[in-house]
XYZ file of C-alpha atoms in Angstrom:
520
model
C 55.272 -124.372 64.517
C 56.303 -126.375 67.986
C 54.971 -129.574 65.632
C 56.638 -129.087 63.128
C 60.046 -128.679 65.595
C 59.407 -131.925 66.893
C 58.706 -133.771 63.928
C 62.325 -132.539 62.351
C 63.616 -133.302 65.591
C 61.843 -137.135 65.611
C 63.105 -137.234 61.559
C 66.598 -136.194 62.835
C 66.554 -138.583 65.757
C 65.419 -141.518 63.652
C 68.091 -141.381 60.776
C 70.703 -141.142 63.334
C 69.316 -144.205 65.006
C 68.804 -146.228 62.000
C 72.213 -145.287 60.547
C 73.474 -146.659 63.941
C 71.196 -149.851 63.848
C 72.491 -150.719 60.600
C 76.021 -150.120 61.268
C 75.705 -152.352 64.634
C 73.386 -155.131 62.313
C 76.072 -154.859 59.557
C 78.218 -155.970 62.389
C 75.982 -158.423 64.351
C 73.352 -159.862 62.070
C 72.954 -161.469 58.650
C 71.427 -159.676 55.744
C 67.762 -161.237 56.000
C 67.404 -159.561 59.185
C 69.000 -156.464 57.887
C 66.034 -156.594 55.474
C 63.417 -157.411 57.930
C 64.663 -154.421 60.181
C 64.733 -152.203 57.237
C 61.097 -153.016 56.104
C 59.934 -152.202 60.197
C 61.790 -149.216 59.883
C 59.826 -148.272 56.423
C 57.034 -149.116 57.585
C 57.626 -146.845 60.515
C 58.573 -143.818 58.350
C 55.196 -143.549 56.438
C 53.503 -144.085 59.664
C 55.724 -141.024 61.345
C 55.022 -138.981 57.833
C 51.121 -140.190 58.053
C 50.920 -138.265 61.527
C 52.830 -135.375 60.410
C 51.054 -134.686 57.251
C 47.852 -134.842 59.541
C 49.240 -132.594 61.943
C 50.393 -129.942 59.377
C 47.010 -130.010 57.707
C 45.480 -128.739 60.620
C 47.931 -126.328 60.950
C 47.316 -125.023 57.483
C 43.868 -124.291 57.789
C 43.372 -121.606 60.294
C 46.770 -120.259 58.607
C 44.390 -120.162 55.004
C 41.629 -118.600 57.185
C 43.981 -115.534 58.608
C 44.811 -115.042 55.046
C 41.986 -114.714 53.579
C 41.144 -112.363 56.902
C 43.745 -110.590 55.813
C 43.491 -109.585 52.412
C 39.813 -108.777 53.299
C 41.489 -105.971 55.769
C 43.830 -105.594 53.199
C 40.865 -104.696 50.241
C 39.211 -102.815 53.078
C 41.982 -100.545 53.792
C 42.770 -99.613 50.399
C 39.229 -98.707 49.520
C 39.186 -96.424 52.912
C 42.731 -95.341 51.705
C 41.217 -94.279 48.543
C 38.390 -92.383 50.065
C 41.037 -90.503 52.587
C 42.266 -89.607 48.899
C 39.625 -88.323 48.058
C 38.355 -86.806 50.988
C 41.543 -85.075 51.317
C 41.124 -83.201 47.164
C 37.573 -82.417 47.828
C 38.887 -80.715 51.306
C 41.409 -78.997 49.136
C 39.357 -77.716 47.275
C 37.066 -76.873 49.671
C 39.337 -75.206 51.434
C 40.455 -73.060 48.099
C 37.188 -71.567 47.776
C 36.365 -70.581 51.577
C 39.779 -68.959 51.137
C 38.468 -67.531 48.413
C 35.332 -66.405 50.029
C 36.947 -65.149 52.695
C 39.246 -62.941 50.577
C 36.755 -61.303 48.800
C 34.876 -60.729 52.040
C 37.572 -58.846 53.203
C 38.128 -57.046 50.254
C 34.546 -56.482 50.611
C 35.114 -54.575 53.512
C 37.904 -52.787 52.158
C 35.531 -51.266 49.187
C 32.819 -50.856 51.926
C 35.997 -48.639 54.085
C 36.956 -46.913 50.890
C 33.331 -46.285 50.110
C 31.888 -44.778 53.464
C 35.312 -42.599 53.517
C 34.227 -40.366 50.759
C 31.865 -37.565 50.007
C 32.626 -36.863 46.711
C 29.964 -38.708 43.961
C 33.032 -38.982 41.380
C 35.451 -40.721 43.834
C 32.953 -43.158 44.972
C 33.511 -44.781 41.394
C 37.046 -44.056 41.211
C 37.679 -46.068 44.754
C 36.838 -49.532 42.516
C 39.996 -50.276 40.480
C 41.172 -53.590 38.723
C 42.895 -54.993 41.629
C 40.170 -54.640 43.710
C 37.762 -55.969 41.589
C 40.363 -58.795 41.069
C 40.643 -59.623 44.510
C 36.812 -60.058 44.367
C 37.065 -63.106 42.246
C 36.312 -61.228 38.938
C 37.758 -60.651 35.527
C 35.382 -58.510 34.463
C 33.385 -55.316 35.939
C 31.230 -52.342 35.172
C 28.874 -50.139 36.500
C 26.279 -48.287 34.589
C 24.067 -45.250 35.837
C 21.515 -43.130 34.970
C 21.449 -39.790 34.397
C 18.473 -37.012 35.231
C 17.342 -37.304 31.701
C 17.886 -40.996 32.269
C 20.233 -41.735 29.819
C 22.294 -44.722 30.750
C 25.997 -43.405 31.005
C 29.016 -45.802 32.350
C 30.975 -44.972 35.179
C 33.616 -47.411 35.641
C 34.448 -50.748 33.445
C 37.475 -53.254 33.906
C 38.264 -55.802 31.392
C 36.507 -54.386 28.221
C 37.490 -52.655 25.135
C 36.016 -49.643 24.296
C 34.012 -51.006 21.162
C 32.974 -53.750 23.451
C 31.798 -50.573 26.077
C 29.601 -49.125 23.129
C 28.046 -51.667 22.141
C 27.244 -53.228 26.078
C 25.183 -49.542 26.483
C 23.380 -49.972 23.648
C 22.735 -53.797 24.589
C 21.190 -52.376 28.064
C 19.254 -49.478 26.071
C 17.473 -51.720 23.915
C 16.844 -54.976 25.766
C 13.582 -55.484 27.008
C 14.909 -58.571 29.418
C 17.252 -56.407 31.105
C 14.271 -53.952 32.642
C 14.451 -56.314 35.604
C 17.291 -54.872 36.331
C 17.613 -51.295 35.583
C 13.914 -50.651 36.019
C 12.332 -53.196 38.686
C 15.182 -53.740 40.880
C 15.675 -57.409 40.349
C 19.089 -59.406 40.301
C 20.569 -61.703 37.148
C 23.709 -63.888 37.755
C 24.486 -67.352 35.779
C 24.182 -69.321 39.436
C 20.795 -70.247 38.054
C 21.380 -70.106 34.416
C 18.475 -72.305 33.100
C 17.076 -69.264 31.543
C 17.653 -68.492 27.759
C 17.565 -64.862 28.529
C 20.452 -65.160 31.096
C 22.652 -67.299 28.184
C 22.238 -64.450 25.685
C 23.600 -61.750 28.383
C 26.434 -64.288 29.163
C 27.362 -64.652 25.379
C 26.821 -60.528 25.236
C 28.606 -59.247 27.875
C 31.449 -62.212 26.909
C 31.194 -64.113 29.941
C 30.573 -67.602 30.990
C 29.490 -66.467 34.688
C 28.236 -63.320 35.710
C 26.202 -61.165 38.426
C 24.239 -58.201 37.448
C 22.678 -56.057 40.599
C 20.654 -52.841 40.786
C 22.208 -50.221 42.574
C 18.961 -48.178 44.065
C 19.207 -44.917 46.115
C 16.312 -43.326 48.019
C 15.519 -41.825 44.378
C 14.518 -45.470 42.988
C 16.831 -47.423 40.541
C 19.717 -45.244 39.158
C 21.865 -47.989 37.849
C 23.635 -51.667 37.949
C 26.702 -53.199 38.936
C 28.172 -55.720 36.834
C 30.750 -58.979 37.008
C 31.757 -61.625 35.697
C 34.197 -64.585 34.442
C 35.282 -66.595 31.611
C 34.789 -70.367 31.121
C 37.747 -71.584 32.765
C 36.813 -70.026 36.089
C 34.472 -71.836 38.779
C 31.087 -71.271 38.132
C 29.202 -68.597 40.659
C 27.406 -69.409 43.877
C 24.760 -68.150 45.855
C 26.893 -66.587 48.501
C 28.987 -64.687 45.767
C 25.421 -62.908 44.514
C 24.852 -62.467 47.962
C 27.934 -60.247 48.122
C 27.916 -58.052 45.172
C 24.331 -57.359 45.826
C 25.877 -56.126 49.188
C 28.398 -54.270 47.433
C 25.500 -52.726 45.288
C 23.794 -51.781 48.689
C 26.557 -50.042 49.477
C 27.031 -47.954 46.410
C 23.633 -46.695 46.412
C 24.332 -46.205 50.399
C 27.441 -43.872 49.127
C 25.565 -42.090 46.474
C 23.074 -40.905 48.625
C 25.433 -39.995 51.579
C 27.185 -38.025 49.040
C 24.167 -36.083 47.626
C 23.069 -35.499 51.150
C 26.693 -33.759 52.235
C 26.100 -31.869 48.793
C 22.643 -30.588 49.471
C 23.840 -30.474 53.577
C 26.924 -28.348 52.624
C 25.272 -25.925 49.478
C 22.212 -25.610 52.409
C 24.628 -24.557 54.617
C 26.521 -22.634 52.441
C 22.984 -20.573 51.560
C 22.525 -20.520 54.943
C 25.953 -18.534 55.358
C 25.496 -16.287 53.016
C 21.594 -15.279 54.501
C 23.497 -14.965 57.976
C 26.124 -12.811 56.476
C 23.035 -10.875 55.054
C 20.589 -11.182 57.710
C 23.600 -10.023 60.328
C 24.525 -6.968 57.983
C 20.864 -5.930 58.318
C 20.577 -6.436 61.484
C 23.995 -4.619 62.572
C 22.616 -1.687 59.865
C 19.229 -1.795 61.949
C 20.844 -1.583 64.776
C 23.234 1.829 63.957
C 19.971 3.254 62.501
C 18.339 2.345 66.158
C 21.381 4.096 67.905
C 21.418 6.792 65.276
C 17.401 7.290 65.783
C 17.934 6.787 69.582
C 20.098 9.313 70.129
C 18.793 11.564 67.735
C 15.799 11.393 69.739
C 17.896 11.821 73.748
C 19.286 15.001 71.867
C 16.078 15.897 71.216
C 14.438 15.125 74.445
C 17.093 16.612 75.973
C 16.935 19.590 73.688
C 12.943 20.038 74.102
C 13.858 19.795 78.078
C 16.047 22.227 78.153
C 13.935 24.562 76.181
C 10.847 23.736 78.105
C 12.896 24.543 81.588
C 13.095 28.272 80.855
C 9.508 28.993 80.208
C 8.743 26.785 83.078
C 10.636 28.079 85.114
C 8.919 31.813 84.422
C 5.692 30.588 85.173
C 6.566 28.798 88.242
C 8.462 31.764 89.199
C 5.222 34.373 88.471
C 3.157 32.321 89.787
C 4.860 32.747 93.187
C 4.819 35.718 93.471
C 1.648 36.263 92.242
C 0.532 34.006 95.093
C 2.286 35.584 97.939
C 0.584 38.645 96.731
C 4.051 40.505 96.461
C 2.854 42.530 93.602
C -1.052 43.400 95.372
C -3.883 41.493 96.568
C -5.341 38.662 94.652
C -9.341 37.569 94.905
C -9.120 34.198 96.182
C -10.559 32.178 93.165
C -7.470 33.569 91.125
C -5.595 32.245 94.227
C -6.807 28.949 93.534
C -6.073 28.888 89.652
C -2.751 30.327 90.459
C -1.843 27.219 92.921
C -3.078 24.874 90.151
C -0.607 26.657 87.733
C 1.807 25.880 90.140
C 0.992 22.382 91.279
C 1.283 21.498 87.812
C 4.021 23.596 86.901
C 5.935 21.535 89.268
C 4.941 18.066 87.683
C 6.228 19.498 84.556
C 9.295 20.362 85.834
C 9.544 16.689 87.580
C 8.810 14.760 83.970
C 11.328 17.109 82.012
C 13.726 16.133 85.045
C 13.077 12.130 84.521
C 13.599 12.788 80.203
C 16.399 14.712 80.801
C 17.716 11.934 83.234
C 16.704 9.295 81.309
C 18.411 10.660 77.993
C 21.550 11.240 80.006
C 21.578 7.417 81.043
C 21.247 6.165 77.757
C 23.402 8.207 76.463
C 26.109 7.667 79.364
C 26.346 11.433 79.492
C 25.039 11.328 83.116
C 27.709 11.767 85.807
C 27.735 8.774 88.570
C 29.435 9.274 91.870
C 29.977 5.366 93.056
C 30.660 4.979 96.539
C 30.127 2.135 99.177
C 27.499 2.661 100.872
C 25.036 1.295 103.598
C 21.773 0.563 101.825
C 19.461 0.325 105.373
C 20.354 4.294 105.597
C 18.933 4.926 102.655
C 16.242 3.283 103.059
C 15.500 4.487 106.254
C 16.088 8.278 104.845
C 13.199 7.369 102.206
C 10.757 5.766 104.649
C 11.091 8.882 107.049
C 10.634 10.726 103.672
C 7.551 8.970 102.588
C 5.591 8.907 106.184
C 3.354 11.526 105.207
C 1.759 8.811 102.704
C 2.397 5.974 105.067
C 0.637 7.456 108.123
C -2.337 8.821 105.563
C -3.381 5.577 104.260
C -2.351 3.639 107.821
C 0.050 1.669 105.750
C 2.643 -1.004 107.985
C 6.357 -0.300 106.579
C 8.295 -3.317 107.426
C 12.045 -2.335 106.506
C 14.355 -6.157 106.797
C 17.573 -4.899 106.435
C 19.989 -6.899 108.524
C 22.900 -4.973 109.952
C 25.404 -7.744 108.679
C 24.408 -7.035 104.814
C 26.919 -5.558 103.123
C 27.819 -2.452 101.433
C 27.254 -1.215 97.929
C 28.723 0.041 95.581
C 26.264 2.823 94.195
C 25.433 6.746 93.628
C 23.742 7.632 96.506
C 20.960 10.317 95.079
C 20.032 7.890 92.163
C 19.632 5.100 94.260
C 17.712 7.162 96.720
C 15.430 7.971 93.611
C 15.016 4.303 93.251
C 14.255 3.726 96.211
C 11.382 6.484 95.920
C 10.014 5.408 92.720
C 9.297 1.688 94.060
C 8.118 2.308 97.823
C 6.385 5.194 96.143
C 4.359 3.389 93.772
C 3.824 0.849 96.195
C 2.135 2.923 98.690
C 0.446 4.073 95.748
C -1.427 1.088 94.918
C -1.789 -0.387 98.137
C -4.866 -0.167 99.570
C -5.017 1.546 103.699
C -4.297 -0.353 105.991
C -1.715 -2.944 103.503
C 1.448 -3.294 103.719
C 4.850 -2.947 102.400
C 7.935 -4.263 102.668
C 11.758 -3.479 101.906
C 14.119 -6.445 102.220
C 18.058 -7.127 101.624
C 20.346 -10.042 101.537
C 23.034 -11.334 99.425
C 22.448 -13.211 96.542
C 24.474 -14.667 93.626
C 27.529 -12.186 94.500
C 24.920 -9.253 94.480
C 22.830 -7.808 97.318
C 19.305 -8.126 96.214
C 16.866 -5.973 97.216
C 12.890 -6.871 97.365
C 9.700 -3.667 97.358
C 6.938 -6.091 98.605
C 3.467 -4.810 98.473
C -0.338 -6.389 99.147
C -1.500 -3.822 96.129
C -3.924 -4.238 93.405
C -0.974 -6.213 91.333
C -0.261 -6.315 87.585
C -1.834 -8.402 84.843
C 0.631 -10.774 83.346
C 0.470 -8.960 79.750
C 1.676 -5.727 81.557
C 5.136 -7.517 83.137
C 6.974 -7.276 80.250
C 5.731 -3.895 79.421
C 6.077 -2.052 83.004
C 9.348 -1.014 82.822
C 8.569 0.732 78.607
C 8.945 4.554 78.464
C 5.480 6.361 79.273
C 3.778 2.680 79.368
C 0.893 2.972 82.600
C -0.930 0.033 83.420
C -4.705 0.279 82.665
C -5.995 0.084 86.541
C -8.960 2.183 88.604
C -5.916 3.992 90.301
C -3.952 5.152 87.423
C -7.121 6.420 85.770
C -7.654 8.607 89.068
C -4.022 9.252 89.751
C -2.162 11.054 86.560
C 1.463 10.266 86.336
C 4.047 9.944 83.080
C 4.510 6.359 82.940
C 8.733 7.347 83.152
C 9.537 6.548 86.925
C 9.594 2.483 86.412
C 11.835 3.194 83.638
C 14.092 5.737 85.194
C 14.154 2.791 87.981
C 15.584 0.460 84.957
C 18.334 2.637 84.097
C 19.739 3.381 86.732
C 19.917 -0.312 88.154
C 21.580 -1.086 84.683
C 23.911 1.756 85.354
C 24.771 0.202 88.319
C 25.701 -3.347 86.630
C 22.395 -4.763 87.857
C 19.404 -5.848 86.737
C 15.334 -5.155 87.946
C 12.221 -7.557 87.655
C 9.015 -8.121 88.997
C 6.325 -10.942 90.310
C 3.298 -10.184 90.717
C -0.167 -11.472 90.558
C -3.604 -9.962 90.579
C -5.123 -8.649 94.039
C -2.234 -10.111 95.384
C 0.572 -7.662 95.534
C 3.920 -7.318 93.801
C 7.182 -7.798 94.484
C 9.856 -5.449 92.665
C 12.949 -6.937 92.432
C 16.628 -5.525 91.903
C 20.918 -6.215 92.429
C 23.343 -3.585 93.573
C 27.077 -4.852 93.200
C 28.890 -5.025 96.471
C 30.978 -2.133 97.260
């Protein structure tokens, strides 16, 4: 460009000049010189437009060479504009069907949420509707089930008329191809539609695309779920058979989560109704135990009572006849007489315990509570009971601290407790043992512990010790009669007293008879 500048400016220059020369020649010269000037000046000219065509040529070239750069960008960017074209439509479309996808994965989920929220078999079916079956991507739905006769029934449709129903039952009743489905579990669609069989279902069912999924249950295949399009939709794709097989999952999941709440609620239902029964029974059994039970206090009591009098006679003539107050007795009726008596008394003692016992359980027995000091009472027994002690050279260890406090009891009825378990436990502890009474407080309660190094209890005979006339089959209770009542009187009265007994014990180890008072 700066060439060309200068040449225009030497062109310029050089007609101004010459107009000037020829005007001053004109003026100064004759005409043969004005020709001999003009030819120099000529021949100047072509020389001057020689050098300037040269120069311009070499301008031109690199200018042809850009150009031709150019429109090879040029052809370059409009075959990169046409694949941003078509990038952009294939993204677009792209784009359409993940939007797609993703819309019928959430409606998906909805039918999954509407599914799992039910119980009832019916509504399960009910829950999939047009629009949601729309929303899937479908025009056309239907599920089909079998019955316990297995008789293929239809449960929901969408899109079909009902001739077009009739004769889609009898289609599945009757084709041999469609066993895959209803019989061996396997799925059909169109995604892979190479298959005559698959064509003929198409053309049947009067769709262009379709899925067809078992729905199976823990009872085997009970049905299918069907959808499907016409020809002017998109054709199917893996990911949508993917999903309705899901959905089929999940209706099979439903069935059998309602059949289990059915069987769960008529089980439990049954099970009502035989509690109901069983507690009627029971609460029947029970009044017939109270009504036996007392019926047989009144009649311990009764037989008691009656047996008291008589008793009482012979006790009473068999003192005197003893202390000789009617005349002198030989000595060997002495000695029957004082076995009379003896056992006359032990009579008297086991009428007292029934009587006692029938008067607890029947709450006819009259308590006295007061607070009391327990270590007095058990001191009052243990003086009581030295007789025994000192006989068999037994060591009494009483741990009562002075600190423990009162309770709340009827003094004689304690004290009989009291008897009844240091009794027995001088009873069947060998001379020279021991036994031991100890109190503290425990759990609220003051506890109280009859320790012995006796010939123990088996363990079948613990829960058994404390059982009306129950004796525990032993060397000393075969020598030593008794009634088999006092453990129980024991348990009565504790219980009377809000408390409860038990025992440890192990054999030719000793025992340990346990009880609670309440605090008084």
């Amino acid at each position: 460009m700066l060439t060309i500048g200068v040449c225009e400016c030497v062109d310029k220059t050089m007609s101004e000049s010459l107009q000037y020369s020829l005007e001053n020649l004109f003026l100064t010269v004759d005409f043969q010189r004005i020709l001999n000037i003009v030819g120099f000046l000529a021949l100047l000219a072509v020389v001057c437009l020689g050098l300037l065509l040269a120069e311009k040529s070499k301008q031109i070239n690199p200018l042809k060479h850009s150009l031709n750069k150019l429109k090879k960008s040029f052809d370059q960017l409009d075959e990169q504009a046409r694949l941003i074209v078509k990038t952009d439509l294939e993204l677009n479309k792209t784009q359409e069907e993940l939007d797609k996808k993703i819309s019928a994965l959430f409606t998906l989920q909805k039918i999954s949420r509407l599914l799992s929220t039910t119980l009832d078999e019916k509504e399960i079916f009910r829950r999939v509707h047009q629009p949601i079956v729309s929303e899937l991507g479908f025009e056309r739905c239907f599920i089909i089930m079998r019955d316990q006769q297995k008789k293929l029934s239809l449960k929901i449709s969408h899109g079909y008329q009902e001739a077009e129903l009739n004769k889609i039952l009898s289609f599945f009743e009757h084709d041999p191809f469609l066993e895959k489905v209803t019989k061996e579990g396997a799925l059909l669609s169109s995604v892979d539609a190479s298959d005559p069989n698959k064509k003929r279902i198409a053309n049947t069912l009067g769709v262009a695309y379709f899925i067809l999924s078992p729905i199976i249950t823990q009872d085997g295949i009970e049905g299918a779920l069907f959808v499907g399009n016409s020809p002017t939709s998109s054709p199917l794709t893996e990911g949508e058979e993917e999903m309705i097989s899901i959905l089929a999952t999940q209706f099979g999941q439903s069935l059998e989560n309602a059949r289990l709440f059915e069987q769960v609620y008529s089980s439990h239902h049954e099970l009502e109704t035989k509690i109901k029964e069983r507690t009627k029974e029971l609460a029947d059994a029970l009044e017939e135990v109270k009504r036996i039970s007392k019926m047989k206090s009144d009649f311990v009591s009764a037989v008691s009572h009656e047996l008291r009098t008589p008793l009482t006679s012979i006790k009473g003539y068999a003192s005197i006849l003893i202390d000789e107050k009617i005349g002198n007795i030989p000595d060997f009726v002495k000695e029957r007489l004082e076995k009379i008596n003896k056992h006359s008394d032990g009579l008297v003692r086991l009428i007292n315990d029934l009587l006692d016992i029938a008067r607890i359980e029947s709450g006819r027995i009259e308590m006295k509570f007061e607070a009391e000091n327990i270590k007095d009472i058990v001191e009052n027994v243990a003086d009581l009971l030295s007789p025994q002690i000192k006989q068999k050279q037994i060591e009494l260890i009483l741990d009562i601290p002075d600190s423990l406090p009162k309770v709340l009891i009827d003094h004689s009825q304690i004290e009989r407790v009291f008897i009844n378990l240091v009794g027995n436990a001088l009873k069947f502890t060998p001379e020279k043992g021991s036994v031991a009474v100890r109190g503290k407080e425990a759990n609220g309660y003051i506890q109280i512990d009859v320790q012995d190094t006796g010939i123990g209890i088996p363990e079948d005979a613990k829960d058994k010790i404390f059982s009306e006339f129950y004796r525990v089959d032993n060397l000393i209770n075969q020598s030593l009669k008794g009634s088999g009542l006092g453990l129980t009187l024991v348990k009565y009265i504790v219980e009377a007293h809000q408390g409860k007994i038990w025992v440890e014990s192990q054999i030719n180890k000793g025992s340990i008879f346990s009880f609670t008072l309440p605090k008084g």
